[in-house]
Amino acid sequence: WQRLLPGSALAPWVARVLVGMGFATLAMALVLALGKILGGVVLPETLGWGRLAAVTLLAALPATLMGTALGSVTSARTAVPLANLVFLPLAYLGGLWMPPQLLPETVAAISVWTPTRAMGELAWAALDGRSLPERYLAVLAVWTAIAAIITWLAQTRQSRVDFG
């Protein structure tokens, strides 16, 4: 049905990314609102809110494409358990439960190459008012490219299976 519709093959990708960015923005707004209301969190300046929003939107791109890649290479039944097996270790490596500086040395060496660590470092730089570290921008760019390539290959393969 979709193949018969006029339009670009890129449109579903763009739609998925925009929806992912929208949900990331909504989640960020809710977390920040709760932090401000319940925890008294205050960002140092109005610019800090904008910088954090920009980094969140930037981080939503690889996160969305990684989820799309995972969904493209697995069945609907295995996607959720596999996502947990992939994203929970990435959350640990990225410093969700403890600062990356407290990670064991070997784990910390791996951590700097993960997208979650890059997302965290970029967010901390945005909050501190520092320039965004180019190293972590590059890490996110590489993960984004890998996820986009995996998604494209998997969806192209599935399209050939479905439509010949």
C-alpha positions as a Markdown table, in Angstrom:
| # | Residue | x | y | z |
|---|---|---|---|---|
| 1 | Trp | 0.0 | 0.0 | 0.0 |
| 2 | Gln | 2.8 | 2.5 | 0.9 |
| 3 | Arg | 4.6 | 1.7 | -2.3 |
| 4 | Leu | 1.6 | 2.9 | -4.3 |
| 5 | Leu | 1.4 | 6.2 | -2.6 |
| 6 | Pro | 3.2 | 9.2 | -4.2 |
| 7 | Gly | 6.1 | 10.5 | -2.2 |
| 8 | Ser | 9.6 | 9.9 | -1.2 |
| 9 | Ala | 11.0 | 6.7 | 0.4 |
| 10 | Leu | 12.7 | 9.1 | 2.8 |
| 11 | Ala | 9.4 | 10.4 | 4.2 |
| 12 | Pro | 8.8 | 7.5 | 6.7 |
| 13 | Trp | 12.4 | 8.0 | 8.0 |
| 14 | Val | 11.9 | 11.7 | 8.5 |
| 15 | Ala | 8.6 | 11.1 | 10.2 |
| 16 | Arg | 10.1 | 8.6 | 12.6 |
| 17 | Val | 13.0 | 10.9 | 13.5 |
| 18 | Leu | 10.6 | 13.9 | 14.0 |
| 19 | Val | 8.4 | 11.8 | 16.3 |
| 20 | Gly | 11.4 | 10.6 | 18.2 |
| 21 | Met | 12.6 | 14.2 | 18.6 |
| 22 | Gly | 9.2 | 15.3 | 19.7 |
| 23 | Phe | 9.0 | 12.5 | 22.4 |
| 24 | Ala | 12.6 | 13.4 | 23.5 |
| 25 | Thr | 11.6 | 17.1 | 23.9 |
| 26 | Leu | 8.4 | 16.1 | 25.8 |
| 27 | Ala | 10.4 | 13.8 | 28.1 |
| 28 | Met | 13.1 | 16.5 | 28.7 |
| 29 | Ala | 10.4 | 19.1 | 29.5 |
| 30 | Leu | 8.7 | 16.8 | 32.0 |
| 31 | Val | 11.9 | 15.8 | 33.8 |
| 32 | Leu | 13.1 | 19.4 | 34.0 |
| 33 | Ala | 9.7 | 20.6 | 35.2 |
| 34 | Leu | 9.6 | 17.9 | 37.9 |
| 35 | Gly | 13.2 | 18.7 | 38.8 |
| 36 | Lys | 12.3 | 22.4 | 39.2 |
| 37 | Ile | 9.1 | 21.8 | 41.1 |
| 38 | Leu | 10.1 | 18.8 | 43.4 |
| 39 | Gly | 13.8 | 19.3 | 43.6 |
| 40 | Gly | 14.3 | 23.0 | 43.3 |
| 41 | Val | 16.7 | 22.5 | 40.3 |
| 42 | Val | 17.6 | 25.9 | 38.8 |
| 43 | Leu | 19.6 | 26.3 | 35.6 |
| 44 | Pro | 22.1 | 29.2 | 35.8 |
| 45 | Glu | 20.6 | 31.2 | 32.9 |
| 46 | Thr | 17.9 | 31.1 | 30.4 |
| 47 | Leu | 20.4 | 30.2 | 27.7 |
| 48 | Gly | 21.1 | 27.0 | 29.6 |
| 49 | Trp | 17.5 | 25.8 | 28.9 |
| 50 | Gly | 17.9 | 26.5 | 25.2 |
| 51 | Arg | 21.3 | 24.8 | 25.1 |
| 52 | Leu | 20.0 | 21.7 | 26.9 |
| 53 | Ala | 16.9 | 21.6 | 24.6 |
| 54 | Ala | 19.2 | 21.7 | 21.5 |
| 55 | Val | 21.5 | 18.9 | 22.9 |
| 56 | Thr | 18.4 | 16.8 | 23.7 |
| 57 | Leu | 17.1 | 17.2 | 20.1 |
| 58 | Leu | 20.6 | 16.4 | 18.8 |
| 59 | Ala | 20.8 | 13.3 | 20.9 |
| 60 | Ala | 17.3 | 12.2 | 19.9 |
| 61 | Leu | 18.5 | 11.7 | 16.3 |
| 62 | Pro | 21.0 | 8.8 | 17.0 |
| 63 | Ala | 18.7 | 7.4 | 19.7 |
| 64 | Thr | 15.7 | 7.3 | 17.3 |
| 65 | Leu | 17.8 | 5.8 | 14.5 |
| 66 | Met | 19.3 | 3.2 | 16.9 |
| 67 | Gly | 15.7 | 2.1 | 17.9 |
| 68 | Thr | 14.7 | 2.0 | 14.3 |
| 69 | Ala | 17.7 | -0.1 | 13.4 |
| 70 | Leu | 16.9 | -2.5 | 16.2 |
| 71 | Gly | 13.3 | -2.8 | 15.1 |
| 72 | Ser | 14.4 | -3.3 | 11.5 |
| 73 | Val | 16.7 | -6.2 | 12.1 |
| 74 | Thr | 14.5 | -8.1 | 14.6 |
| 75 | Ser | 10.9 | -9.3 | 14.8 |
| 76 | Ala | 8.3 | -7.5 | 16.8 |
| 77 | Arg | 8.5 | -10.3 | 19.4 |
| 78 | Thr | 12.3 | -10.0 | 20.0 |
| 79 | Ala | 12.6 | -6.2 | 19.7 |
| 80 | Val | 11.7 | -5.4 | 23.3 |
| 81 | Pro | 13.9 | -7.9 | 25.1 |
| 82 | Leu | 16.8 | -7.2 | 22.7 |
| 83 | Ala | 16.3 | -3.4 | 23.3 |
| 84 | Asn | 16.7 | -4.1 | 27.0 |
| 85 | Leu | 19.8 | -6.1 | 26.4 |
| 86 | Val | 21.3 | -3.3 | 24.4 |
| 87 | Phe | 20.1 | -0.1 | 26.0 |
| 88 | Leu | 20.5 | -1.0 | 29.7 |
| 89 | Pro | 24.2 | -1.6 | 29.4 |
| 90 | Leu | 24.5 | 1.5 | 27.3 |
| 91 | Ala | 22.7 | 3.4 | 30.1 |
| 92 | Tyr | 25.2 | 2.1 | 32.7 |
| 93 | Leu | 28.2 | 2.9 | 30.4 |
| 94 | Gly | 26.8 | 6.4 | 29.8 |
| 95 | Gly | 26.7 | 7.2 | 33.5 |
| 96 | Leu | 22.9 | 7.1 | 34.1 |
| 97 | Trp | 23.3 | 5.4 | 37.5 |
| 98 | Met | 26.7 | 6.8 | 38.6 |
| 99 | Pro | 29.0 | 9.4 | 37.2 |
| 100 | Pro | 31.3 | 8.1 | 34.5 |
| 101 | Gln | 34.3 | 9.1 | 36.7 |
| 102 | Leu | 33.3 | 6.5 | 39.2 |
| 103 | Leu | 33.1 | 3.6 | 36.7 |
| 104 | Pro | 35.9 | 0.9 | 36.9 |
| 105 | Glu | 38.9 | 1.8 | 34.7 |
| 106 | Thr | 38.2 | -0.8 | 32.1 |
| 107 | Val | 34.5 | 0.1 | 31.9 |
| 108 | Ala | 35.3 | 3.8 | 31.7 |
| 109 | Ala | 37.7 | 3.2 | 28.8 |
| 110 | Ile | 34.8 | 1.6 | 26.9 |
| 111 | Ser | 32.3 | 4.2 | 28.1 |
| 112 | Val | 33.9 | 7.1 | 26.1 |
| 113 | Trp | 32.9 | 5.3 | 22.8 |
| 114 | Thr | 29.2 | 4.9 | 23.6 |
| 115 | Pro | 26.4 | 7.1 | 22.4 |
| 116 | Thr | 25.0 | 7.4 | 25.9 |
| 117 | Arg | 28.2 | 8.8 | 27.3 |
| 118 | Ala | 28.5 | 11.2 | 24.4 |
| 119 | Met | 24.9 | 12.4 | 25.1 |
| 120 | Gly | 25.7 | 12.9 | 28.8 |
| 121 | Glu | 28.9 | 14.8 | 28.1 |
| 122 | Leu | 27.2 | 17.1 | 25.7 |
| 123 | Ala | 24.3 | 17.7 | 28.1 |
| 124 | Trp | 26.8 | 18.5 | 30.9 |
| 125 | Ala | 28.7 | 20.9 | 28.7 |
| 126 | Ala | 25.4 | 22.6 | 27.7 |
| 127 | Leu | 24.4 | 23.0 | 31.4 |
| 128 | Asp | 27.9 | 24.3 | 32.3 |
| 129 | Gly | 27.9 | 26.8 | 29.5 |
| 130 | Arg | 31.0 | 25.2 | 28.0 |
| 131 | Ser | 31.5 | 24.6 | 24.3 |
| 132 | Leu | 30.3 | 21.2 | 23.1 |
| 133 | Pro | 33.1 | 18.7 | 23.0 |
| 134 | Glu | 33.9 | 17.9 | 19.4 |
| 135 | Arg | 35.0 | 14.4 | 20.4 |
| 136 | Tyr | 31.6 | 13.5 | 21.7 |
| 137 | Leu | 29.9 | 15.2 | 18.7 |
| 138 | Ala | 31.9 | 12.9 | 16.5 |
| 139 | Val | 31.0 | 9.8 | 18.6 |
| 140 | Leu | 27.3 | 10.7 | 18.1 |
| 141 | Ala | 27.8 | 11.3 | 14.4 |
| 142 | Val | 29.4 | 7.9 | 14.0 |
| 143 | Trp | 26.7 | 6.1 | 16.0 |
| 144 | Thr | 24.1 | 8.0 | 13.9 |
| 145 | Ala | 25.7 | 6.9 | 10.7 |
| 146 | Ile | 26.0 | 3.3 | 11.8 |
| 147 | Ala | 22.3 | 3.2 | 12.9 |
| 148 | Ala | 21.1 | 4.8 | 9.7 |
| 149 | Ile | 23.1 | 2.4 | 7.5 |
| 150 | Ile | 21.8 | -0.7 | 9.5 |
| 151 | Thr | 18.2 | 0.6 | 9.2 |
| 152 | Trp | 18.6 | 1.3 | 5.5 |
| 153 | Leu | 20.1 | -2.1 | 4.8 |
| 154 | Ala | 17.5 | -4.0 | 6.8 |
| 155 | Gln | 14.6 | -2.1 | 5.3 |
| 156 | Thr | 16.0 | -2.6 | 1.8 |
| 157 | Arg | 16.4 | -6.3 | 2.4 |
| 158 | Gln | 12.8 | -6.6 | 3.8 |
| 159 | Ser | 11.5 | -4.6 | 0.9 |
| 160 | Arg | 13.1 | -7.1 | -1.5 |
| 161 | Val | 11.6 | -10.0 | 0.4 |
| 162 | Asp | 8.1 | -8.4 | 0.5 |
| 163 | Phe | 8.0 | -7.0 | -3.0 |
| 164 | Gly | 10.6 | -8.9 | -5.0 |
